mmCIF file of C-alpha atoms and ligand atoms in Angstrom:
data_model
loop_
_atom_site.group_PDB
_atom_site.id
_atom_site.type_symbol
_atom_site.label_atom_id
_atom_site.label_comp_id
_atom_site.label_asym_id
_atom_site.label_seq_id
_atom_site.Cartn_x
_atom_site.Cartn_y
_atom_site.Cartn_z
ATOM 1 C CA MET A 1 23.597 32.647 -60.167
ATOM 2 C CA TYR A 2 27.069 32.771 -61.103
ATOM 3 C CA PRO A 3 29.164 35.115 -63.500
ATOM 4 C CA VAL A 4 28.238 33.997 -67.236
ATOM 5 C CA ALA A 5 29.582 37.009 -68.759
ATOM 6 C CA ASP A 6 26.741 38.532 -70.670
ATOM 7 C CA PRO A 7 28.386 39.250 -74.086
ATOM 8 C CA PRO A 8 29.972 42.726 -73.560
ATOM 9 C CA LEU A 9 29.825 45.640 -75.784
ATOM 10 C CA ASN A 10 26.873 44.920 -78.010
ATOM 11 C CA SER A 11 23.657 42.376 -78.287
ATOM 12 C CA SER A 12 24.473 42.175 -82.172
ATOM 13 C CA THR A 13 25.314 38.648 -83.377
ATOM 14 C CA GLU A 14 28.845 40.693 -85.027
ATOM 15 C CA GLN A 15 31.999 39.377 -83.679
ATOM 16 C CA PRO A 16 32.700 42.304 -81.151
ATOM 17 C CA GLN A 17 35.838 44.346 -82.132
ATOM 18 C CA PRO A 18 39.196 43.721 -80.442
ATOM 19 C CA LEU A 19 40.044 46.254 -77.897
ATOM 20 C CA SER A 20 43.330 47.669 -76.665
ATOM 21 C CA GLY A 21 44.300 49.417 -73.714
ATOM 22 C CA HIS A 22 44.552 49.179 -69.706
ATOM 23 C CA ILE A 23 41.903 48.500 -67.109
ATOM 24 C CA TRP A 24 43.721 49.388 -63.549
ATOM 25 C CA ILE A 25 41.568 48.155 -60.574
ATOM 26 C CA VAL A 26 42.341 49.427 -57.145
ATOM 27 C CA THR A 27 41.468 47.025 -54.899
ATOM 28 C CA GLY A 28 41.346 46.024 -51.030
ATOM 29 C CA PRO A 29 38.819 45.371 -48.280
ATOM 30 C CA ALA A 30 36.381 48.459 -46.933
ATOM 31 C CA GLY A 31 37.916 51.186 -46.094
ATOM 32 C CA CYS A 32 41.212 50.922 -47.105
ATOM 33 C CA GLY A 33 41.291 53.831 -49.880
ATOM 34 C CA LYS A 34 40.051 52.538 -53.001
ATOM 35 C CA SER A 35 37.969 55.412 -53.969
ATOM 36 C CA THR A 36 40.215 57.994 -52.359
ATOM 37 C CA ILE A 37 43.271 56.537 -54.491
ATOM 38 C CA ALA A 38 41.439 55.501 -57.928
ATOM 39 C CA GLU A 39 39.516 59.010 -58.048
ATOM 40 C CA TYR A 40 43.058 60.579 -57.797
ATOM 41 C CA LEU A 41 44.615 58.295 -60.253
ATOM 42 C CA ALA A 42 41.783 58.627 -63.046
ATOM 43 C CA ASP A 43 42.191 62.318 -62.380
ATOM 44 C CA GLU A 44 45.710 62.431 -63.017
ATOM 45 C CA LEU A 45 45.952 60.130 -65.966
ATOM 46 C CA ARG A 46 42.543 61.920 -67.467
ATOM 47 C CA VAL A 47 40.990 58.579 -67.774
ATOM 48 C CA PRO A 48 37.397 57.735 -66.798
ATOM 49 C CA TYR A 49 36.505 56.500 -63.395
ATOM 50 C CA ILE A 50 34.376 53.284 -62.532
ATOM 51 C CA GLU A 51 33.317 53.309 -59.221
ATOM 52 C CA GLY A 52 32.365 49.641 -58.510
ATOM 53 C CA ASP A 53 29.990 50.383 -55.456
ATOM 54 C CA GLU A 54 27.704 51.961 -58.104
ATOM 55 C CA PHE A 55 27.347 48.910 -59.824
ATOM 56 C CA HIS A 56 25.945 46.799 -57.313
ATOM 57 C CA PRO A 57 22.137 45.544 -57.628
ATOM 58 C CA GLU A 58 19.955 47.167 -55.043
ATOM 59 C CA ALA A 59 19.638 43.841 -53.511
ATOM 60 C CA ASN A 60 23.575 43.926 -52.577
ATOM 61 C CA ILE A 61 23.456 47.549 -51.239
ATOM 62 C CA LYS A 62 20.329 46.387 -49.045
ATOM 63 C CA LYS A 63 22.378 43.430 -47.476
ATOM 64 C CA MET A 64 25.476 45.211 -46.934
ATOM 65 C CA ALA A 65 23.488 48.467 -45.631
ATOM 66 C CA ALA A 66 21.984 45.682 -42.925
ATOM 67 C CA GLY A 67 25.292 44.581 -42.081
ATOM 68 C CA ILE A 68 24.927 41.293 -43.840
ATOM 69 C CA PRO A 69 28.025 40.023 -45.894
ATOM 70 C CA LEU A 70 27.948 39.464 -49.608
ATOM 71 C CA THR A 71 28.337 35.736 -50.612
ATOM 72 C CA ASP A 72 30.009 34.737 -53.819
ATOM 73 C CA SER A 73 26.727 34.558 -55.404
ATOM 74 C CA ASP A 74 25.883 37.962 -54.713
ATOM 75 C CA ARG A 75 29.096 39.031 -56.447
ATOM 76 C CA TRP A 76 29.440 37.091 -59.516
ATOM 77 C CA GLY A 77 27.025 39.056 -61.453
ATOM 78 C CA TRP A 78 28.347 42.407 -59.919
ATOM 79 C CA LEU A 79 32.117 40.976 -61.328
ATOM 80 C CA SER A 80 30.628 40.454 -64.701
ATOM 81 C CA THR A 81 29.068 43.860 -64.778
ATOM 82 C CA LEU A 82 32.494 45.655 -63.944
ATOM 83 C CA ARG A 83 34.431 43.676 -66.493
ATOM 84 C CA ASN A 84 32.062 44.407 -69.176
ATOM 85 C CA GLU A 85 31.708 48.202 -67.821
ATOM 86 C CA GLY A 86 35.765 48.231 -68.063
ATOM 87 C CA LEU A 87 35.783 47.028 -71.477
ATOM 88 C CA SER A 88 32.693 49.552 -72.643
ATOM 89 C CA GLN A 89 34.771 52.567 -71.447
ATOM 90 C CA LEU A 90 37.891 51.393 -73.900
ATOM 91 C CA GLN A 91 35.558 50.664 -76.269
ATOM 92 C CA ARG A 92 34.227 54.151 -76.300
ATOM 93 C CA GLN A 93 37.777 55.661 -76.410
ATOM 94 C CA SER A 94 38.834 53.501 -79.553
ATOM 95 C CA ASN A 95 35.300 54.737 -81.351
ATOM 96 C CA PRO A 96 34.940 58.602 -81.221
ATOM 97 C CA THR A 97 31.532 58.062 -82.362
ATOM 98 C CA LEU A 98 30.574 56.638 -79.054
ATOM 99 C CA PRO A 99 29.715 59.116 -76.038
ATOM 100 C CA ARG A 100 32.226 59.346 -73.959
ATOM 101 C CA GLN A 101 31.765 59.297 -70.187
ATOM 102 C CA SER A 102 33.190 62.824 -70.046
ATOM 103 C CA SER A 103 36.256 65.166 -71.963
ATOM 104 C CA ARG A 104 38.793 62.789 -70.298
ATOM 105 C CA SER A 105 40.745 61.517 -72.817
ATOM 106 C CA ALA A 106 43.618 58.658 -72.619
ATOM 107 C CA ILE A 107 46.818 58.190 -71.321
ATOM 108 C CA PRO A 108 49.345 59.808 -73.818
ATOM 109 C CA ASP A 109 52.060 56.703 -73.982
ATOM 110 C CA PRO A 110 55.657 57.961 -73.394
ATOM 111 C CA ARG A 111 56.758 55.029 -75.892
ATOM 112 C CA SER A 112 54.864 56.355 -79.059
ATOM 113 C CA ARG A 113 52.929 58.925 -80.078
ATOM 114 C CA GLU A 114 49.331 57.152 -80.202
ATOM 115 C CA PRO A 115 47.755 57.885 -76.780
ATOM 116 C CA GLU A 116 46.907 54.179 -74.751
ATOM 117 C CA HIS A 117 43.239 53.801 -74.176
ATOM 118 C CA ALA A 118 42.469 53.242 -70.256
ATOM 119 C CA VAL A 119 39.980 53.229 -67.270
ATOM 120 C CA VAL A 120 40.488 53.157 -63.546
ATOM 121 C CA MET A 121 38.092 51.318 -61.373
ATOM 122 C CA THR A 122 37.423 50.627 -57.819
ATOM 123 C CA CYS A 123 36.583 46.669 -56.881
ATOM 124 C CA SER A 124 37.224 45.307 -53.690
ATOM 125 C CA ALA A 125 37.868 42.035 -55.474
ATOM 126 C CA LEU A 126 38.935 40.061 -52.473
ATOM 127 C CA LYS A 127 39.258 36.790 -54.035
ATOM 128 C CA ARG A 128 41.528 35.440 -56.573
ATOM 129 C CA THR A 129 38.604 33.651 -58.314
ATOM 130 C CA TYR A 130 37.007 37.372 -58.432
ATOM 131 C CA ARG A 131 40.264 39.110 -59.951
ATOM 132 C CA ASP A 132 40.057 36.294 -62.546
ATOM 133 C CA ILE A 133 36.882 37.280 -63.578
ATOM 134 C CA LEU A 134 37.819 40.891 -63.668
ATOM 135 C CA ARG A 135 40.894 39.519 -65.780
ATOM 136 C CA GLY A 136 38.203 37.865 -68.217
ATOM 137 C CA ALA A 137 37.958 34.549 -67.190
ATOM 138 C CA LEU A 138 34.781 33.941 -68.838
ATOM 139 C CA ASP A 139 34.440 30.108 -68.238
ATOM 140 C CA VAL A 140 33.514 30.069 -65.074
ATOM 141 C CA ARG A 141 31.392 27.266 -63.690
ATOM 142 C CA PRO A 142 31.364 26.702 -60.110
ATOM 143 C CA SER A 143 29.377 23.555 -59.005
ATOM 144 C CA ASP A 144 28.162 25.547 -56.010
ATOM 145 C CA ASP A 145 29.465 28.599 -53.980
ATOM 146 C CA ALA A 146 32.300 26.907 -52.025
ATOM 147 C CA SER A 147 34.050 25.679 -55.419
ATOM 148 C CA ARG A 148 36.561 27.317 -57.272
ATOM 149 C CA PRO A 149 35.591 28.079 -60.717
ATOM 150 C CA SER A 150 37.477 26.851 -63.387
ATOM 151 C CA VAL A 151 39.223 29.204 -65.782
ATOM 152 C CA PRO A 152 40.414 29.382 -68.889
ATOM 153 C CA PRO A 153 43.977 29.207 -69.936
ATOM 154 C CA PHE A 154 45.238 32.768 -69.696
ATOM 155 C CA SER A 155 48.266 34.087 -68.249
ATOM 156 C CA ARG A 156 47.877 36.095 -64.940
ATOM 157 C CA THR A 157 51.765 37.619 -66.259
ATOM 158 C CA ASN A 158 50.011 40.215 -68.563
ATOM 159 C CA SER A 159 46.394 39.510 -67.916
ATOM 160 C CA ASN A 160 45.645 39.133 -71.459
ATOM 161 C CA PRO A 161 42.910 36.602 -72.054
ATOM 162 C CA PRO A 162 42.176 35.319 -75.516
ATOM 163 C CA ASP A 163 38.822 37.367 -76.091
ATOM 164 C CA GLN A 164 40.644 40.196 -75.687
ATOM 165 C CA PRO A 165 44.333 39.999 -76.358
ATOM 166 C CA ASN A 166 45.393 43.787 -76.333
ATOM 167 C CA VAL A 167 43.137 44.575 -72.935
ATOM 168 C CA HIS A 168 45.638 44.378 -70.102
ATOM 169 C CA VAL A 169 44.227 44.492 -66.580
ATOM 170 C CA HIS A 170 46.392 45.429 -63.852
ATOM 171 C CA PHE A 171 45.488 45.649 -60.143
ATOM 172 C CA ILE A 172 46.667 47.688 -57.329
ATOM 173 C CA TYR A 173 46.173 46.371 -53.756
ATOM 174 C CA LEU A 174 45.640 48.657 -51.087
ATOM 175 C CA ARG A 175 47.182 46.449 -48.162
ATOM 176 C CA ALA A 176 46.423 47.652 -44.408
ATOM 177 C CA PRO A 177 45.752 45.500 -41.291
ATOM 178 C CA GLU A 178 42.284 44.892 -39.943
ATOM 179 C CA ASP A 179 42.249 46.872 -36.974
ATOM 180 C CA VAL A 180 43.319 50.251 -39.221
ATOM 181 C CA LEU A 181 40.256 49.477 -41.533
ATOM 182 C CA LEU A 182 38.056 49.031 -38.689
ATOM 183 C CA ALA A 183 39.091 52.501 -37.046
ATOM 184 C CA ARG A 184 38.922 54.069 -40.811
ATOM 185 C CA VAL A 185 35.192 52.592 -41.354
ATOM 186 C CA GLY A 186 33.930 53.412 -37.725
ATOM 187 C CA SER A 187 34.992 57.066 -38.021
ATOM 188 C CA ARG A 188 33.381 57.657 -41.597
ATOM 189 C CA LYS A 189 30.337 59.367 -41.659
ATOM 190 C CA GLY A 190 27.195 58.958 -43.766
ATOM 191 C CA HIS A 191 28.381 55.543 -45.849
ATOM 192 C CA TYR A 192 26.512 52.463 -45.588
ATOM 193 C CA MET A 193 29.194 49.834 -45.146
ATOM 194 C CA LYS A 194 29.348 49.012 -41.203
ATOM 195 C CA LYS A 195 32.249 48.052 -39.297
ATOM 196 C CA SER A 196 31.310 44.513 -39.153
ATOM 197 C CA MET A 197 31.498 44.271 -42.916
ATOM 198 C CA VAL A 198 35.152 45.111 -42.655
ATOM 199 C CA ARG A 199 35.457 41.612 -40.185
ATOM 200 C CA SER A 200 33.819 39.567 -42.797
ATOM 201 C CA GLN A 201 35.924 41.066 -45.741
ATOM 202 C CA PHE A 202 39.151 40.270 -44.335
ATOM 203 C CA ALA A 203 37.539 37.095 -43.239
ATOM 204 C CA SER A 204 36.688 36.283 -47.147
ATOM 205 C CA LEU A 205 40.203 38.172 -48.332
ATOM 206 C CA GLU A 206 42.664 36.238 -50.388
ATOM 207 C CA GLU A 207 45.831 37.967 -50.734
ATOM 208 C CA PRO A 208 47.181 38.306 -53.884
ATOM 209 C CA LYS A 209 50.565 36.331 -53.757
ATOM 210 C CA ALA A 210 53.322 37.959 -56.067
ATOM 211 C CA GLU A 211 54.549 34.783 -57.631
ATOM 212 C CA GLU A 212 50.937 33.591 -58.674
ATOM 213 C CA GLU A 213 49.575 36.917 -59.523
ATOM 214 C CA PRO A 214 52.386 39.365 -61.153
ATOM 215 C CA ASP A 215 49.778 41.768 -62.252
ATOM 216 C CA VAL A 216 49.072 42.884 -58.957
ATOM 217 C CA ALA A 217 51.188 45.569 -56.941
ATOM 218 C CA VAL A 218 50.687 46.164 -53.589
ATOM 219 C CA LEU A 219 50.955 49.232 -51.508
ATOM 220 C CA ASP A 220 51.039 49.654 -47.792
ATOM 221 C CA VAL A 221 48.598 52.097 -46.870
ATOM 222 C CA GLY A 222 48.306 51.265 -43.020
ATOM 223 C CA GLU A 223 49.575 53.491 -40.110
ATOM 224 C CA GLY A 224 52.337 55.820 -41.642
ATOM 225 C CA HIS A 225 51.324 55.673 -45.201
ATOM 226 C CA ASP A 226 48.932 59.261 -45.663
ATOM 227 C CA PRO A 227 46.896 59.205 -48.720
ATOM 228 C CA THR A 228 49.269 61.758 -50.410
ATOM 229 C CA ASP A 229 52.264 58.848 -50.390
ATOM 230 C CA VAL A 230 49.775 56.418 -51.617
ATOM 231 C CA LYS A 231 48.359 58.639 -54.340
ATOM 232 C CA SER A 232 52.215 59.129 -55.549
ATOM 233 C CA ALA A 233 53.221 55.742 -55.403
ATOM 234 C CA ALA A 234 49.807 54.543 -57.154
ATOM 235 C CA VAL A 235 50.820 57.329 -60.102
ATOM 236 C CA GLU A 236 54.252 55.586 -60.081
ATOM 237 C CA VAL A 237 52.598 52.076 -60.408
ATOM 238 C CA VAL A 238 50.944 53.102 -63.766
ATOM 239 C CA ARG A 239 53.835 54.768 -65.273
ATOM 240 C CA SER A 240 56.342 52.330 -64.680
ATOM 241 C CA ALA A 241 53.910 49.413 -66.512
ATOM 242 C CA LEU A 242 53.250 51.979 -69.504
ATOM 243 C CA THR A 243 57.389 52.412 -69.770
ATOM 244 C CA SER A 244 58.349 48.845 -69.080
HETATM 245 N N1 LIG B 301 46.066 56.045 -46.703
HETATM 246 C C1 LIG B 301 45.297 56.381 -45.911
HETATM 247 N N2 LIG B 301 45.227 56.816 -44.553
HETATM 248 C C2 LIG B 301 44.350 57.423 -43.366
HETATM 249 N N3 LIG B 301 43.251 57.407 -44.009
HETATM 250 C C3 LIG B 301 42.832 56.915 -45.319
HETATM 251 C C4 LIG B 301 43.868 56.982 -46.179
HETATM 252 N N4 LIG B 301 43.158 56.548 -47.382
HETATM 253 C C5 LIG B 301 42.189 57.119 -47.142
HETATM 254 N N5 LIG B 301 41.837 57.191 -46.038
HETATM 255 C C6 LIG B 301 40.470 57.727 -45.633
HETATM 256 O O1 LIG B 301 39.531 56.275 -44.930
HETATM 257 C C7 LIG B 301 38.204 56.563 -45.661
HETATM 258 C C8 LIG B 301 37.964 55.495 -46.541
HETATM 259 O O2 LIG B 301 38.444 55.654 -47.636
HETATM 260 P P1 LIG B 301 37.868 55.297 -49.022
HETATM 261 O O3 LIG B 301 36.422 55.812 -48.710
HETATM 262 O O4 LIG B 301 38.413 56.208 -50.191
HETATM 263 O O5 LIG B 301 37.849 53.539 -48.906
HETATM 264 P P2 LIG B 301 37.363 52.807 -49.642
HETATM 265 O O6 LIG B 301 38.024 51.756 -49.928
HETATM 266 O O7 LIG B 301 36.699 53.218 -51.363
HETATM 267 O O8 LIG B 301 36.000 52.364 -49.087
HETATM 268 P P3 LIG B 301 34.852 51.525 -49.505
HETATM 269 O O9 LIG B 301 35.069 50.231 -49.740
HETATM 270 O O10 LIG B 301 34.035 51.264 -47.933
HETATM 271 O O11 LIG B 301 34.017 52.170 -50.361
HETATM 272 C C9 LIG B 301 38.155 58.060 -46.013
HETATM 273 O O12 LIG B 301 37.971 58.659 -44.644
HETATM 274 C C10 LIG B 301 39.444 58.302 -46.453
HETATM 275 O O13 LIG B 301 39.552 59.860 -46.581
HETATM 276 O O1 LIG B 302 32.732 42.899 -52.073
HETATM 277 C C1 LIG B 302 32.055 43.441 -51.079
HETATM 278 O O2 LIG B 302 31.708 42.546 -50.071
HETATM 279 C C2 LIG B 302 31.300 44.839 -51.361
HETATM 280 O O3 LIG B 302 31.099 44.667 -52.620
HETATM 281 C C3 LIG B 302 32.211 45.871 -51.014
HETATM 282 O O4 LIG B 302 33.453 45.661 -51.052
HETATM 283 C C4 LIG B 302 31.722 47.032 -51.313
HETATM 284 O O5 LIG B 302 31.532 47.567 -52.664
HETATM 285 C C5 LIG B 302 32.309 48.147 -51.009
HETATM 286 O O6 LIG B 302 33.662 47.899 -50.374
HETATM 287 C C6 LIG B 302 31.396 49.000 -50.358
HETATM 288 O O7 LIG B 302 32.336 49.864 -49.350
#
């Protein structure tokens, strides 16, 4: 299976309404601090929070808990689900008759009186292809797992693919050396991810290059970058994107 995007949002034959807003995706390998930073960001911005781990199919959870790394095939459906979940959250914000996740509203846009719709999510998003799926690359057709899916021509400069031209996807990549994350995951209690998974995630990792993926902000989270500093830096990334 690969990420044939399910038609998002509704199953009717109606054209989906164009949405607008921002999807902030906090990324990086296991233990880099995605949940810590994204939960804070969502609270601070008063927008819904999507914990990517909660959208894995049972089979993926079982594999990870057994220390078996996920393959591309294991991840395609999960990534499409996350993309759709992000859009659904924006749709709920733009349609007050739909139930919301919480009483959280949207980010006040300093440029106008209208609040901007937004959602924060976590996802390891280790490879560029994975990030493209989250950006809205619906037309991915790998001939096998080893191939790179082709993506439709949309600009990574502002991540607004043709199907949802007003939805802006932004990534915050939390960067730390492998040995630091091995230590963090090793000392974490009660979590299904094992240390060996950190190694396999670094083996898969394709770090974003600024010139190729300008919609990715990189924050260092290794030694000397404590969570308080990283939280402030993440809020600053969002605020400056909204005012630029
Ligand atoms: N900047 C940081 N410096 C030191 N420790 C941190 C930092 N950020 C998070 N941590 C700690 O590292 C551990 C992993 O954090 P967290 O669960 O947020 O990572 P994660 O990326 O969501 O992990 P996973 O992908 O496995 O769900 C936690 O114990 C957290 O308190
Ligand atoms: O891409 C992957 O291999 C996995 O999905 C993970 O990244 C987990 O979801 C997460 O990190 C759990 O701790």
